[in-house]
Amino acid sequence: MNWILLLEILYALLLLFTCLRIIYDTRGTTKTLAYLLGAVFLPFLGIIIYFSFGINYRKHKMYANKFLLDSKQRKVLEKEIITHSKEVLENGNEPAKSRSELVNLLLKDTASPLTNNNTVKLLLNGENKFPEVLKAIEKAQHHIHIEYYIFRDDKIGNTIEKLLLKKAKEGVKIRFIYDDYGSSEIRKTLSKRLRDAGIEAVPFYKIKLIAFANSLNYRNHRKIIVIDGKIGFVGGINVSDNYVNSTQTTDAVFWRDTHLKLEGPAVTYLQYIFLSDWNSCSNQNLILEKEMYVPFNSFTYTDTKLVQIAASGPDSNSPTILYSILQAIYLAEEEILITTPYFIPGESLLDALNIAAMSGLKVKLLVPYESDTLLVNAASRAYYREILNAGVEVYRYKKGFVHAKTIVTDKKIAIVGTANMDNRSFELNFEVNAIVYDEEIATELTKTFYNDLLDAEQIDKEKWINRPWYIRLGDKIAKLLSPML
């Protein structure tokens, strides 16, 4: 037996199987070709990279335990959501009516309702967010649901922990989801203390050696708090002392971030997202009507903010958050203001920004002066030349690290959430954004954006284009890894 020949035949069969799998499963021609070239020209390594990062192992099985509704139940619920949303839109404000295509996109894609009678509060940085969170938790009467990518065993984490223990003793039901990678430091500490006190605390897709690489690839990047089904928090701020500037030492990096506090029927969909995630990672099967459903007309808030939630992840039929952002950009008429810590756009987002700028819209992008990751920083820089040539204004924040993920267009709609402007957020992570159709909130976020520009430096197009060749080459090489960053 010629063992070398046998191994060559086995490798050829493995390579053939891998190539067929890449062609069959991979979404997008560019990514398909990249994985094919890697598999063919990087023996073994290319195959390992694909099976570690390229396959969505969970698309068909991870959400097996989410809310199970028969077709009749689902049709009734979706019909009610659509009917209610159409009524809200018909009687709603101008920002929603002028962006009806965006409303309808989310309705058709994920049955995310357009809700009215919401109160919305913009929270800038951790020092403004956490006092609101603590007050809301203190007032909880029935349940507290918490889901975070990063939850640390530090001062603010311990403060929330102590309050949760107190509320648990009072009989409040508490469910806590943490990402097993982002919150790895609490696996055997804070989460164990919560469980010992009777609080249900579970990791989202626990990291195991067998699926180690892929479990790192798919992360729950959501930051959600739901209290009694009526108060919700969503945005970019994790639970960590890094986000609380008032408690940092003088040499600490200033952390600029944005969050929202929601009160009203918009919280219903945040609740749905949380409980779907809970059923997926807790091996429980909570019943939809019993655990979360609150009729839209049961809320009595006097404010009139219109809110819709966009959520997506590896389990989604489509990249909902990306589609919603593209639609918001295409519907803009005068101005698009984007803040993101990571800017590694795909072709569709890059084209949308270029088209908007070349059509005469004011398009401004705020990013960190230096990212917290060298490779991501270099990959991001590789995209600036093209958008600068199209007329996009790029600003780099110098006061500290800008971690906010926000978009505001025409002072009419404001998007605040967890999704960055990169492939990871659109394709690999579980993310959630809140879309507020309201001139007051959009104007407030616009003022915040321009205030942040006071601590930023605008990139000079000519100087940027004429940077040394070796720096530009390094950026372009980093750009090649964009699909995996």
mmCIF file of C-alpha atoms in Angstrom, residues 27-28 31 53 56 58-59 105-106 109-110 217-222 310-329 338-353 365 380 383 404-407 415-435 482-485:
data_model
loop_
_atom_site.group_PDB
_atom_site.id
_atom_site.type_symbol
_atom_site.label_atom_id
_atom_site.label_comp_id
_atom_site.label_asym_id
_atom_site.label_seq_id
_atom_site.Cartn_x
_atom_site.Cartn_y
_atom_site.Cartn_z
ATOM 1 C CA ARG A 27 -23.363 33.831 0.939
ATOM 2 C CA GLY A 28 -21.735 36.357 -1.387
ATOM 3 C CA LYS A 31 -16.463 35.653 0.217
ATOM 4 C CA PHE A 53 -14.821 30.708 10.636
ATOM 5 C CA ASN A 56 -22.651 28.930 10.266
ATOM 6 C CA ARG A 58 -25.901 27.183 14.280
ATOM 7 C CA LYS A 59 -28.150 28.504 11.541
ATOM 8 C CA LEU A 105 -38.977 46.391 5.627
ATOM 9 C CA LEU A 106 -38.772 45.444 9.301
ATOM 10 C CA ASP A 109 -38.607 40.714 7.461
ATOM 11 C CA THR A 110 -39.001 40.068 11.185
ATOM 12 C CA ASN A 217 -16.802 33.486 15.829
ATOM 13 C CA TYR A 218 -20.468 33.740 16.750
ATOM 14 C CA ARG A 219 -20.904 36.098 19.678
ATOM 15 C CA ASN A 220 -23.938 37.514 21.422
ATOM 16 C CA HIS A 221 -23.066 41.188 21.200
ATOM 17 C CA ARG A 222 -26.455 42.377 22.471
ATOM 18 C CA ALA A 310 -34.124 45.734 14.339
ATOM 19 C CA ALA A 311 -32.421 42.500 15.384
ATOM 20 C CA SER A 312 -30.415 39.900 13.507
ATOM 21 C CA GLY A 313 -27.784 37.210 13.900
ATOM 22 C CA PRO A 314 -26.428 34.016 12.352
ATOM 23 C CA ASP A 315 -29.902 32.494 12.770
ATOM 24 C CA SER A 316 -31.622 35.207 10.705
ATOM 25 C CA ASN A 317 -33.045 34.572 7.258
ATOM 26 C CA SER A 318 -31.507 37.870 6.148
ATOM 27 C CA PRO A 319 -29.028 40.436 7.545
ATOM 28 C CA THR A 320 -31.863 42.552 8.945
ATOM 29 C CA ILE A 321 -29.715 45.183 10.630
ATOM 30 C CA LEU A 322 -27.621 45.736 7.502
ATOM 31 C CA TYR A 323 -30.772 46.040 5.379
ATOM 32 C CA SER A 324 -32.312 48.542 7.799
ATOM 33 C CA ILE A 325 -29.161 50.683 7.775
ATOM 34 C CA LEU A 326 -28.978 50.596 3.974
ATOM 35 C CA GLN A 327 -32.625 51.614 3.731
ATOM 36 C CA ALA A 328 -32.107 54.471 6.188
ATOM 37 C CA ILE A 329 -29.179 55.715 4.089
ATOM 38 C CA ILE A 338 -22.624 57.907 11.518
ATOM 39 C CA THR A 339 -20.635 57.073 14.640
ATOM 40 C CA THR A 340 -18.965 53.674 14.865
ATOM 41 C CA PRO A 341 -15.868 52.279 16.594
ATOM 42 C CA TYR A 342 -15.228 49.751 13.822
ATOM 43 C CA PHE A 343 -15.669 50.662 10.170
ATOM 44 C CA ILE A 344 -15.097 47.691 7.879
ATOM 45 C CA PRO A 345 -17.996 47.944 5.409
ATOM 46 C CA GLY A 346 -19.021 45.423 2.811
ATOM 47 C CA GLU A 347 -19.609 46.423 -0.790
ATOM 48 C CA SER A 348 -23.309 47.238 -0.323
ATOM 49 C CA LEU A 349 -22.702 49.650 2.569
ATOM 50 C CA LEU A 350 -19.684 51.190 0.870
ATOM 51 C CA ASP A 351 -21.714 51.787 -2.295
ATOM 52 C CA ALA A 352 -24.609 53.291 -0.317
ATOM 53 C CA LEU A 353 -22.354 55.827 1.398
ATOM 54 C CA LEU A 365 -18.399 59.498 9.637
ATOM 55 C CA SER A 380 -10.594 50.434 8.564
ATOM 56 C CA TYR A 383 -11.602 52.127 3.191
ATOM 57 C CA ALA A 404 -21.021 54.481 20.247
ATOM 58 C CA LYS A 405 -22.945 52.879 17.405
ATOM 59 C CA THR A 406 -25.375 55.511 16.134
ATOM 60 C CA ILE A 407 -26.868 56.850 12.911
ATOM 61 C CA ILE A 415 -30.626 54.595 15.272
ATOM 62 C CA VAL A 416 -28.894 53.525 18.487
ATOM 63 C CA GLY A 417 -27.792 49.981 19.196
ATOM 64 C CA THR A 418 -25.080 47.374 19.437
ATOM 65 C CA ALA A 419 -24.111 46.831 15.790
ATOM 66 C CA ASN A 420 -20.825 48.144 14.430
ATOM 67 C CA MET A 421 -20.285 48.975 10.773
ATOM 68 C CA ASP A 422 -18.544 45.719 9.939
ATOM 69 C CA ASN A 423 -19.077 42.221 8.611
ATOM 70 C CA ARG A 424 -18.946 40.699 12.093
ATOM 71 C CA SER A 425 -21.941 42.706 13.274
ATOM 72 C CA PHE A 426 -23.948 42.167 10.108
ATOM 73 C CA GLU A 427 -23.234 38.467 9.566
ATOM 74 C CA LEU A 428 -21.676 36.806 12.618
ATOM 75 C CA ASN A 429 -22.838 38.504 15.819
ATOM 76 C CA PHE A 430 -26.242 38.570 17.454
ATOM 77 C CA GLU A 431 -27.077 42.295 17.481
ATOM 78 C CA VAL A 432 -29.976 44.655 18.189
ATOM 79 C CA ASN A 433 -30.677 48.282 17.205
ATOM 80 C CA ALA A 434 -33.484 50.636 18.189
ATOM 81 C CA ILE A 435 -34.862 52.944 15.495
ATOM 82 C CA SER A 482 -11.935 42.046 6.615
ATOM 83 C CA PRO A 483 -14.432 39.153 6.292
ATOM 84 C CA MET A 484 -12.987 37.582 9.453
ATOM 85 C CA LEU A 485 -12.502 40.744 11.565
#
